[in-house]
Coordinates of C-alpha atoms in Angstrom, one line a residue:
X1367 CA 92.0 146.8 74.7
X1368 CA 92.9 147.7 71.1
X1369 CA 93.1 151.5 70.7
X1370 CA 90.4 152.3 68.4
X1371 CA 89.9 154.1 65.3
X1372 CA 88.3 157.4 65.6
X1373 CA 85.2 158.3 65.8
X1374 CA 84.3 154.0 66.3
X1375 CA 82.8 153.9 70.1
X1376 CA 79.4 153.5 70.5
X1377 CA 77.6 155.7 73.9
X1378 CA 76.7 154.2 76.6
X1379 CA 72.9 155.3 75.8
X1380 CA 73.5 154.9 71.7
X1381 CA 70.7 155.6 69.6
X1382 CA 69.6 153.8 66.7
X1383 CA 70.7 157.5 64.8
X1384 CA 74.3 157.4 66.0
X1385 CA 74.7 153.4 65.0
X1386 CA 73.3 154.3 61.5
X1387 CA 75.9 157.2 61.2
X1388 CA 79.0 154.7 62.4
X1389 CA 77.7 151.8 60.2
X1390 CA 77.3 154.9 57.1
X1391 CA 81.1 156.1 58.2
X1392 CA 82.2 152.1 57.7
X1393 CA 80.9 151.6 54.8
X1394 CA 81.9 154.1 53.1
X1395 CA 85.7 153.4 54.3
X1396 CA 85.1 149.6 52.7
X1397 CA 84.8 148.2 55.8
X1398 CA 82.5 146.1 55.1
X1399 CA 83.2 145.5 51.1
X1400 CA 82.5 142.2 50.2
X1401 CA 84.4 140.9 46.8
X1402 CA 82.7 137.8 45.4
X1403 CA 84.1 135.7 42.6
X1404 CA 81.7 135.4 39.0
X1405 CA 79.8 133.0 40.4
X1406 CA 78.9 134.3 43.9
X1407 CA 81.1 132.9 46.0
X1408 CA 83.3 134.3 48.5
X1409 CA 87.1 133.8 49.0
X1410 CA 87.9 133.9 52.7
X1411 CA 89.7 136.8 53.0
X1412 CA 90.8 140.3 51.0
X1413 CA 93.8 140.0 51.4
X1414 CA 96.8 141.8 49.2
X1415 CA 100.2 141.4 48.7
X1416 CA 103.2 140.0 50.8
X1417 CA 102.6 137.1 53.0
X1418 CA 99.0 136.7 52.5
X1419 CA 99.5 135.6 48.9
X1420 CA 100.9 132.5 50.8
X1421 CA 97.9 132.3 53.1
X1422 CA 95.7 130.1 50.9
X1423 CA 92.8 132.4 52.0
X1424 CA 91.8 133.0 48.8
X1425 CA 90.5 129.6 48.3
X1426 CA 87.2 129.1 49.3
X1427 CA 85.8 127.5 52.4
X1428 CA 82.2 126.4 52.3
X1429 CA 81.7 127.4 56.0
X1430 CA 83.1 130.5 55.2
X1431 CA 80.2 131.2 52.6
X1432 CA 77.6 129.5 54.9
X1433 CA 78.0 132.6 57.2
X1434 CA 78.6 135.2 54.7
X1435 CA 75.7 134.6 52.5
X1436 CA 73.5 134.1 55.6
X1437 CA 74.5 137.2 56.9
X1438 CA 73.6 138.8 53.2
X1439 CA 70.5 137.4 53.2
X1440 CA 69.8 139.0 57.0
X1441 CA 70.4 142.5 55.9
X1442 CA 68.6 142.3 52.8
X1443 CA 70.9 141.0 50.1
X1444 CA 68.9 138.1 49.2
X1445 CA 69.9 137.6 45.9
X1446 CA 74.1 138.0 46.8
X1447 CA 72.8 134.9 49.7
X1448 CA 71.5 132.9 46.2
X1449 CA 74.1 133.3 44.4
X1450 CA 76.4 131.8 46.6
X1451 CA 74.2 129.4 48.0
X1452 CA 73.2 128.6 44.5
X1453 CA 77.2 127.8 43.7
X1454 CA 77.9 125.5 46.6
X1455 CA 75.4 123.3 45.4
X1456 CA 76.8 123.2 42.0
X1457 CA 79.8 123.0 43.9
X1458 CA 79.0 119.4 45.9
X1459 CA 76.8 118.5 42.7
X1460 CA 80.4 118.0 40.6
X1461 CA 81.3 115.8 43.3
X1462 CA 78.5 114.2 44.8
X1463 CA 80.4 111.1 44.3
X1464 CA 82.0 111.7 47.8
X1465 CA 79.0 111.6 49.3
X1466 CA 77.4 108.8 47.6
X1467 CA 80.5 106.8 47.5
X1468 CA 80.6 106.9 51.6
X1469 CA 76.7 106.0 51.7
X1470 CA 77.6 103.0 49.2
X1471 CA 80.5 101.8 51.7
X1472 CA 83.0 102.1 48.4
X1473 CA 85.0 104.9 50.5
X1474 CA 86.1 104.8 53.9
X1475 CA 85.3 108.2 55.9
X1476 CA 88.3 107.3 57.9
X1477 CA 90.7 109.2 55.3
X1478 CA 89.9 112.7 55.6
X1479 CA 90.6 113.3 51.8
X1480 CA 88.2 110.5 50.9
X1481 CA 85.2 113.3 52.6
X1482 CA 83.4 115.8 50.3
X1483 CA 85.9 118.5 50.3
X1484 CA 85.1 121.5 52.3
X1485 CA 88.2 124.0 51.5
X1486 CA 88.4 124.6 47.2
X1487 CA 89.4 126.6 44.1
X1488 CA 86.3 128.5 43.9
X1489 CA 86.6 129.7 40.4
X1490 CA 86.9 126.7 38.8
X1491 CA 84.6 125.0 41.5
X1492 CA 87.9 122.3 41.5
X1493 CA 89.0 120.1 44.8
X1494 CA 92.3 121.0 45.4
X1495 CA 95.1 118.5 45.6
X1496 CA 96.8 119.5 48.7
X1497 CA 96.3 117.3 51.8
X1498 CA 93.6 118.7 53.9
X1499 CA 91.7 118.0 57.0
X1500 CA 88.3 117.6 55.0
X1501 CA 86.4 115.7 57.9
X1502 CA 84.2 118.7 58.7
X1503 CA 81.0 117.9 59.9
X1504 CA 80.2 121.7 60.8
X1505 CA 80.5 122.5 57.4
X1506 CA 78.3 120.1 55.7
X1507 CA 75.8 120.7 58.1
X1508 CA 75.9 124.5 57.9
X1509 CA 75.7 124.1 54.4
X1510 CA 72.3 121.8 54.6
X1511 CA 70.9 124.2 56.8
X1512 CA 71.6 127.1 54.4
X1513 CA 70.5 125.7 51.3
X1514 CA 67.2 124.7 53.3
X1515 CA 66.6 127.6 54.6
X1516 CA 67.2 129.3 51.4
X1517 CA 65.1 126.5 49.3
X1518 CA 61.9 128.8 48.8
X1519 CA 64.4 131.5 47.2
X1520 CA 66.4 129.1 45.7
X1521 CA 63.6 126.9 43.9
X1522 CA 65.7 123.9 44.2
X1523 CA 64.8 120.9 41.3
X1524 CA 64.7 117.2 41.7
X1525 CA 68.2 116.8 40.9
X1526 CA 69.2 119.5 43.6
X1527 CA 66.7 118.2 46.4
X1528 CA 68.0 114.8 45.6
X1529 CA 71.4 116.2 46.7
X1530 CA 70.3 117.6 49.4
X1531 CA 68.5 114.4 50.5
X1532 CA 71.9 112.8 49.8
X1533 CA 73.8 114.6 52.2
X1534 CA 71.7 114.3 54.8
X1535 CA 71.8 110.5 54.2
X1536 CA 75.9 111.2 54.4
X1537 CA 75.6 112.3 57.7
X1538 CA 73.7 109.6 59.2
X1539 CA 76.1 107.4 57.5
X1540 CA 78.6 108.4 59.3
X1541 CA 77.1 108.6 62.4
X1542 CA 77.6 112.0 63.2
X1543 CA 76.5 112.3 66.7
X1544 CA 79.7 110.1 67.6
X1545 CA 81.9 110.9 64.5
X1546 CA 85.5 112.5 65.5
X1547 CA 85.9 115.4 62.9
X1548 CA 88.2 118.2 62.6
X1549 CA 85.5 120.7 63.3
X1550 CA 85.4 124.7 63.0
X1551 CA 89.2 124.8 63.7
X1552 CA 90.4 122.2 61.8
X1553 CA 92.5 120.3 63.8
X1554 CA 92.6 117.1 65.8
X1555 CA 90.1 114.7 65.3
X1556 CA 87.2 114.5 68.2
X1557 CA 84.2 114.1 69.1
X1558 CA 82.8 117.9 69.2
X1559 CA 79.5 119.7 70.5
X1560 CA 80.2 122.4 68.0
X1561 CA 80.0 120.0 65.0
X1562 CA 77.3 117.9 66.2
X1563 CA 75.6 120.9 67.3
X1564 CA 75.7 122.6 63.5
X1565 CA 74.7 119.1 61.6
X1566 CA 71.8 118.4 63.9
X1567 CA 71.0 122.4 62.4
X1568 CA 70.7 121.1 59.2
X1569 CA 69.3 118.0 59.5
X1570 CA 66.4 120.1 61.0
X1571 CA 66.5 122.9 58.8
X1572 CA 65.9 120.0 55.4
X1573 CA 63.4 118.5 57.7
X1574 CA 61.1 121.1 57.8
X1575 CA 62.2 121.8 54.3
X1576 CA 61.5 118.6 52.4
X1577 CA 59.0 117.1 55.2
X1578 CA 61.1 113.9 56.2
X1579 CA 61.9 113.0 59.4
X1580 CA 65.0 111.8 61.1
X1581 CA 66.1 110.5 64.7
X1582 CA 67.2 113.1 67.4
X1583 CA 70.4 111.6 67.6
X1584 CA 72.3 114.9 67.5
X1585 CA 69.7 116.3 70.2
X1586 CA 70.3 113.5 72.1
X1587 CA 74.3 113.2 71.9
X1588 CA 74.1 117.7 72.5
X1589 CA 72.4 116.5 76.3
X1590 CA 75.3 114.2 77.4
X1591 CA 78.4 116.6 76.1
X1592 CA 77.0 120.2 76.3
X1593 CA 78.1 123.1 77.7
X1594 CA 81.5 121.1 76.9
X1595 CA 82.9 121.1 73.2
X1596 CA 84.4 118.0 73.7
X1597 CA 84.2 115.0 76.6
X1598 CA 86.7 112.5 75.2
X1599 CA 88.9 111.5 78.0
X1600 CA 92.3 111.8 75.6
X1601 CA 93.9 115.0 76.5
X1602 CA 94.7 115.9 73.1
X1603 CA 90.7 115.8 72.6
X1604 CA 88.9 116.7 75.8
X1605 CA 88.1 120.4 75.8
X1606 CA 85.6 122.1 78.4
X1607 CA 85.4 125.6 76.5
X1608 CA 85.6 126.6 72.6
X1609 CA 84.3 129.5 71.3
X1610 CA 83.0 127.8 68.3
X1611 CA 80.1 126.9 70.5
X1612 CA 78.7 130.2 70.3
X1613 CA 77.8 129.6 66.9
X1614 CA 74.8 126.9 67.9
X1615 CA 73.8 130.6 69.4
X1616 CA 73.9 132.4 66.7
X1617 CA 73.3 131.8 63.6
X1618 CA 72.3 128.3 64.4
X1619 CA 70.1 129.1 67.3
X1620 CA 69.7 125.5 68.0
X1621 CA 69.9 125.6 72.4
X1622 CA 67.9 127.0 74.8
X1623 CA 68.3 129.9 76.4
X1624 CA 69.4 128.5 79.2
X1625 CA 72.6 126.7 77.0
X1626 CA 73.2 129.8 75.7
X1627 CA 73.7 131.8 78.9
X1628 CA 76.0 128.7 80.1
X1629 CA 78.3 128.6 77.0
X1630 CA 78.3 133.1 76.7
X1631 CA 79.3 132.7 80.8
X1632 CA 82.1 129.5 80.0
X1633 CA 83.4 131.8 76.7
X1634 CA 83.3 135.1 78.7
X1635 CA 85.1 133.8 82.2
X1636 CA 87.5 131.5 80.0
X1637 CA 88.3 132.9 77.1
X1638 CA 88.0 136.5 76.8
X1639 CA 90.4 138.8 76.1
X1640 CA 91.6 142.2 76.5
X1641 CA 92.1 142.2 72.8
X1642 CA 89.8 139.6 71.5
X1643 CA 88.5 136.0 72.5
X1644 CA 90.6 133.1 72.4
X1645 CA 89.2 129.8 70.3
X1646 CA 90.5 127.2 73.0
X1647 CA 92.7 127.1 76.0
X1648 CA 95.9 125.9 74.5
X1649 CA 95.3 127.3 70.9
X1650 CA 98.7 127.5 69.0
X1651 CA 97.4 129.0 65.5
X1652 CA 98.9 132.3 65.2
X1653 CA 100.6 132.3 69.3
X1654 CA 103.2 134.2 70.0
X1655 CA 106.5 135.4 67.6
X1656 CA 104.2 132.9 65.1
X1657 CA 106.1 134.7 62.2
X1658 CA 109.3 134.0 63.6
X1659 CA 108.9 130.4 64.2
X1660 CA 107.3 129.5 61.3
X1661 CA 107.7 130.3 57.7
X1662 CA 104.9 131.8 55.5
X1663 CA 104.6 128.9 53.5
X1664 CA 103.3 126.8 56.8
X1665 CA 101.9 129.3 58.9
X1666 CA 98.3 127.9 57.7
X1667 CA 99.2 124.6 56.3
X1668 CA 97.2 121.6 57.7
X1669 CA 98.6 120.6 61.4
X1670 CA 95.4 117.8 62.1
X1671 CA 97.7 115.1 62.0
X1672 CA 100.4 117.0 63.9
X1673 CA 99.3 119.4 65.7
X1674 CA 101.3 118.3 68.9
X1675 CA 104.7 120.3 66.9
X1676 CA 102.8 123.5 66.3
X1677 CA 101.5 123.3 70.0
X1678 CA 105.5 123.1 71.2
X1679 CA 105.4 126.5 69.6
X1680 CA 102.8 127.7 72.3
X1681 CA 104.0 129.9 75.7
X1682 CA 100.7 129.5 78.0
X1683 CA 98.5 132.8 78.1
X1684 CA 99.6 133.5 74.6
X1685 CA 96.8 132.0 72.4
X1686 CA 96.4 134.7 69.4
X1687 CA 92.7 136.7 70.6
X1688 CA 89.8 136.1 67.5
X1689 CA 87.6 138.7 66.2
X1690 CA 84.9 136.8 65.4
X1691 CA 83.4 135.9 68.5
X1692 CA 82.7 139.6 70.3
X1693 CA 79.7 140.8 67.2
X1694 CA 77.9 136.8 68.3
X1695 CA 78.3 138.0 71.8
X1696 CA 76.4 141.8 70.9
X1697 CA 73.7 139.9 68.8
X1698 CA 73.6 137.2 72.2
X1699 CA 73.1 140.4 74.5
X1700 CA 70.8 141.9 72.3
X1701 CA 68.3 139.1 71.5
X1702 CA 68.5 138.9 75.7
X1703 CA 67.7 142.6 76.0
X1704 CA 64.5 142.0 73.9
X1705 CA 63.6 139.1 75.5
X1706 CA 63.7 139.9 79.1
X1707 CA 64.1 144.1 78.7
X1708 CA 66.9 143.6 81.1
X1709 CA 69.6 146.9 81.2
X1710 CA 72.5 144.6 81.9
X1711 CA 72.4 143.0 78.9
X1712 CA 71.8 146.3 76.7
X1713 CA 75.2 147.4 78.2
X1714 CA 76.9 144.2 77.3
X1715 CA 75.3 144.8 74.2
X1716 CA 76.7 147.4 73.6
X1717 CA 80.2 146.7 75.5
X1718 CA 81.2 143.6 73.1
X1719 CA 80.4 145.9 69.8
X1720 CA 82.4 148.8 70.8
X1721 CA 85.1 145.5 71.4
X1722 CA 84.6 144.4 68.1
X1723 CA 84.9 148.4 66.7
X1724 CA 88.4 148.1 68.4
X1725 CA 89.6 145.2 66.8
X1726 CA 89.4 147.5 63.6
X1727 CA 92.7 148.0 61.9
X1728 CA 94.1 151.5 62.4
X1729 CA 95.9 154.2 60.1
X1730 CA 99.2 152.7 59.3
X1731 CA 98.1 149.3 59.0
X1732 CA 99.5 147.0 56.2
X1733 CA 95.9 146.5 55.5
X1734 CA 94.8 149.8 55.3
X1735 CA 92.4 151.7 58.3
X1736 CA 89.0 150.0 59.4
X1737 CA 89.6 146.6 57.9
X1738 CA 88.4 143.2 60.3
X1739 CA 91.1 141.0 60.9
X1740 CA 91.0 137.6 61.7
X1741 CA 92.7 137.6 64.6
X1742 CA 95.4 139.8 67.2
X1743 CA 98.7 137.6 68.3
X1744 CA 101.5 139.3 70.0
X1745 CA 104.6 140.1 68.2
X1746 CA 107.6 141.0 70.3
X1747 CA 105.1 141.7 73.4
X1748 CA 102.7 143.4 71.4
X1749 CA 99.3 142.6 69.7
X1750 CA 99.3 143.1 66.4
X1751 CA 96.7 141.8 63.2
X1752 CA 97.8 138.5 61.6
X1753 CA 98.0 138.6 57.8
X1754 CA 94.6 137.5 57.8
X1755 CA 93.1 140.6 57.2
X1756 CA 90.6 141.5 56.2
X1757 CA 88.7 138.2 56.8
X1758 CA 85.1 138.3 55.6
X1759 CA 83.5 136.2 57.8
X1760 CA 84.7 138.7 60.7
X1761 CA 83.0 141.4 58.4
X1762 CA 80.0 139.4 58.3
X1763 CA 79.8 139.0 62.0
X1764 CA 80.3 143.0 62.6
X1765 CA 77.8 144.1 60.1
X1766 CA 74.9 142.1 61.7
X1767 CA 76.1 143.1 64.9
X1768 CA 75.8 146.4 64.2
X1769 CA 72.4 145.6 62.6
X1770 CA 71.1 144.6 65.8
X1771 CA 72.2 147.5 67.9
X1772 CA 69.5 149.3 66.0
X1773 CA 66.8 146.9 67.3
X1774 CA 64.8 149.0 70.7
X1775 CA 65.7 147.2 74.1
X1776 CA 62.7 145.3 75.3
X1777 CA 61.2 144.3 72.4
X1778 CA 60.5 140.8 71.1
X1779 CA 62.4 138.3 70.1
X1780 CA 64.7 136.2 71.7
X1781 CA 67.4 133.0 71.5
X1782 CA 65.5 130.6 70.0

C-alpha cells in the first residue's frame, strides 16, 4: 500500500464529522482545485513543468469533461457542469459535419480520423491534426447522456436538440452494439462492453429526454458479452476483465445490481492492487522502467495501430496500478450499504477510500503533497506517480467518493 499523507485515513467507525474535516483539510491543500479554460472546459490534467509539458494532457478529452462536470453538477456546482456541458456542444456543433457526413455514407467510420474527434484544443475548440484513435464510442455516448441529463439546465434550442438527435442517429449508424472502437483506453480496436455499455447510457438518457424511442440493441448485445469487456476470439481483442466496466456502475448506473456485484468481484480478484487497480491484464501504458524505454515525446502518443511494440515493453505482473477505480469502488460499497444496511460493505466502503487517500502524492513530490495522480508504475522496483499528475478526472472520482462517505449506512438508495 502507498504510505499515506498525514492525517489522510479514515476510522474504521468514521463519522460524517471527521470526513467533513479530511475533505475541509484537502481542499484547502488544492487537492481538489479544478482549473477550467474561459469557456468551461477542463484540460485533463494540472500538470507543470518538465515532462508533462510533453504529455498532451492539456488538450482536452470530451470523456474527461463528461465525468468532471458530472461530478460538479453532483456536489452542487451546477452551473461549472453547464458551462462545460454547454462548450462540448458548441464543441461537436463546429463539426457536426463528422457526424452527419458518416449518417450520409460520404465518410467511412472505418478511418478513425474520419470520427467526430474526441481528444481537442480546447481553447480554440480546434480538431487537432495529429493522428489519433478517435473511434470512441464511450465518449460520444457519455457525452449524449450528459447533455441529456443536463437538458432542463441547459435549455437546449432547436439547433442544439437537432444535434443531439444527430448523434444519436450517428450511433445507430454505425451500429454500435457490434462496432469495434478504441474504447476508454484507447487502444486496439474491439468489440467492448464498456463502450457499448456507456452509448446504450446515452441513447437512454436522450430518450427520456426528447421522448423518442430507439431499439434495445445495446441492452441486448450487454446480455451476450457481460461481465466480459470483450468476447472476440482474437487474442489481441478478447479480454475477460477491464476496469472501465465499473463505470456502467457508476456514473452510468446502467446494470443491475446483480452485474454490478459480478464486475466489483471480477475487478477486485483480478485486478486490484496493493497500490492501485490495474485497467487490464496485460496493460503496457506506463509498465515498468516506462521512462527509460521510452522517450517523453511517445510515452502517450497513440499506440491503437501498434500497440503489439509497446506491449514488448511489458514484464507480466508489472501493469502501472490506476487511481481511478478505488473512489467507484467506495461509491459501489456505499450505494450497497444503503441498499441492503449490510456492515461488510460499509467497511469496504470505507477500506477503498482510505486506498484512494493513499494514492495521494506525498511531501517531496514533483507535484507537490496531496495531488491525484493518474496512475503508480514501478521505477527501478519501486512505485512511483507517472507525470500524470494531478489528473482531474481522479480528483473528480475522490471528491464524490468522499461525498458519499457522509451518506448514514442503511439508508436508501441503491445501484440502479
Amino acid at each position: 500500500m502507498v504510505n499515506p499523507p498525514p492525517r489522510l485515513q479514515l476510522s474504521p467507525d468514521c463519522t460524517a464529522d471527521e470526513v467533513k474535516r479530511l475533505t475541509q483539510f484537502l481542499e484547502e491543500q488544492g487537492t481538489f482545485r479544478f482549473p477550467t479554460l474561459a469557456n468551461g472546459l477542463f484540460s485533463a490534467a494540472a500538470g507543470e513543468g518538465g515532462d508533462f509539458e510533453l504529455t498532451g494532457y492539456r488538450n482536452v478529452w470530451v470523456r474527461d469533461n463528461v465525468h468532471i462536470a458530472h461530478a460538479h453538477w453532483t456536489w452542487g456546482e451546477t452551473e461549472k457542469a453547464a458551462a462545460a456541458t454547454r462548450s462540448l456542444m458548441t464543441y461537436f456543433e463546429k463539426h457536426r459535419h463528422r457526424f452527419s457526413d458518416i449518417i450520409d455514407g460520404k465518410t467511412d467510420p472505418r478511418d478513425p480520423m474520419a470520427r467526430p474527434h474526441i481528444r481537442f484544443d480546447g481553447d480554440r475548440l480546434c480538431e487537432l491534426d495529429e493522428k489519433w484513435s478517435h473511434a470512441q464510442n464511450d465518449a460520444i455516448g457519455g457525452f449524449l447522456w450528459l447533455a441529456s441529463r443536463l437538458g432542463n439546465v441547459c435549455q437546449w434550442n432547436p439547433k442544439q436538440q437537432n444535434l443531439l438527435d444527430m448523434i444519436a442517429r450517428y450511433l445507430l449508424a454505425i451500429e454500435f452494439w457490434e462496432d469495434e472502437d478504441s474504447g476508454h483506453w484507447e487502444e486496439v480496436r474491439k468489440v467492448s462492453a464498456s463502450s457499448i455499455g456507456v452509448a446504450t447510457a446515452g441513447l437512454e438518457a436522450w430518450s427520456e429526454y426528447s421522448g423518442k424511442s430507439y431499439p434495445a440493441r445495446g441492452r441486448e448485445a450487454l446480455q451476450t458479452i457481460l461481465p466480459r469487456e470483450c468476447i472476440q476470439p482474437d487474442p489481441l481483442k478478447n479480454r475477460p476483465y477491464d476496469a472501465a466496466l465499473l463505470f456502467l456502475i457508476f456514473p452510468y448506473q446502467l446494470v443491475s445490481n446483480e452485474m454490478a456485484d459480478q464486475i466489483v468481484a471480477d475487478v477486485t480478484t483480478n485486478l486490484l492492487g496493493p497500490y492501485g487497480i490495474r485497467r487490464y491484464i496485460g496493460d503496457s501504458y506506463w509498465c515498468a522502467n516506462y521512462k527509460e524505454k521510452l522517450a517523453a515525446t511517445v510515452r502517450t502518443a497513440d499506440f491503437s495501430d501498434n500497440l503489439a511494440d509497446r506491449d514488448r515493453l511489458l514484464e507480466p505482473g508489472t501493469e502501472a496500478q490506476w487511481c481511478l477505480f478505488d473512489p467507484i469502488l467506495s461509491i459501489y460499497y456505499g450505494q450497497r450499504s444503503q441498499r441492503t444496511g449490510e456492515k461488510d460493505a460499509r467497511q469496504r466502503q470505507i477500506e477503498h477510500l482510505n486506498r484512494a487517500l493513499g494514492q495521494l502524492t506525498s511531501e517531496g513530490s514533483s507535484s507537490g503533497p496531496y495531488r491525484c495522480p493518474e496512475s503508480y508504475y514501478s521505477d527501478q522496483g519501486k512505485y512511483v506517480p507517472n507525470d500524470i499528475c494531478p489528473l482531474l478526472w481522479t480528483q473528480a472520482n475522490l471528491k464524490m467518493a468522499l461525498r458519499a462517505m457522509m451518506a448514514e449506512p442503511g439508508a436508501a438508495g441503491g445501484t440502479n
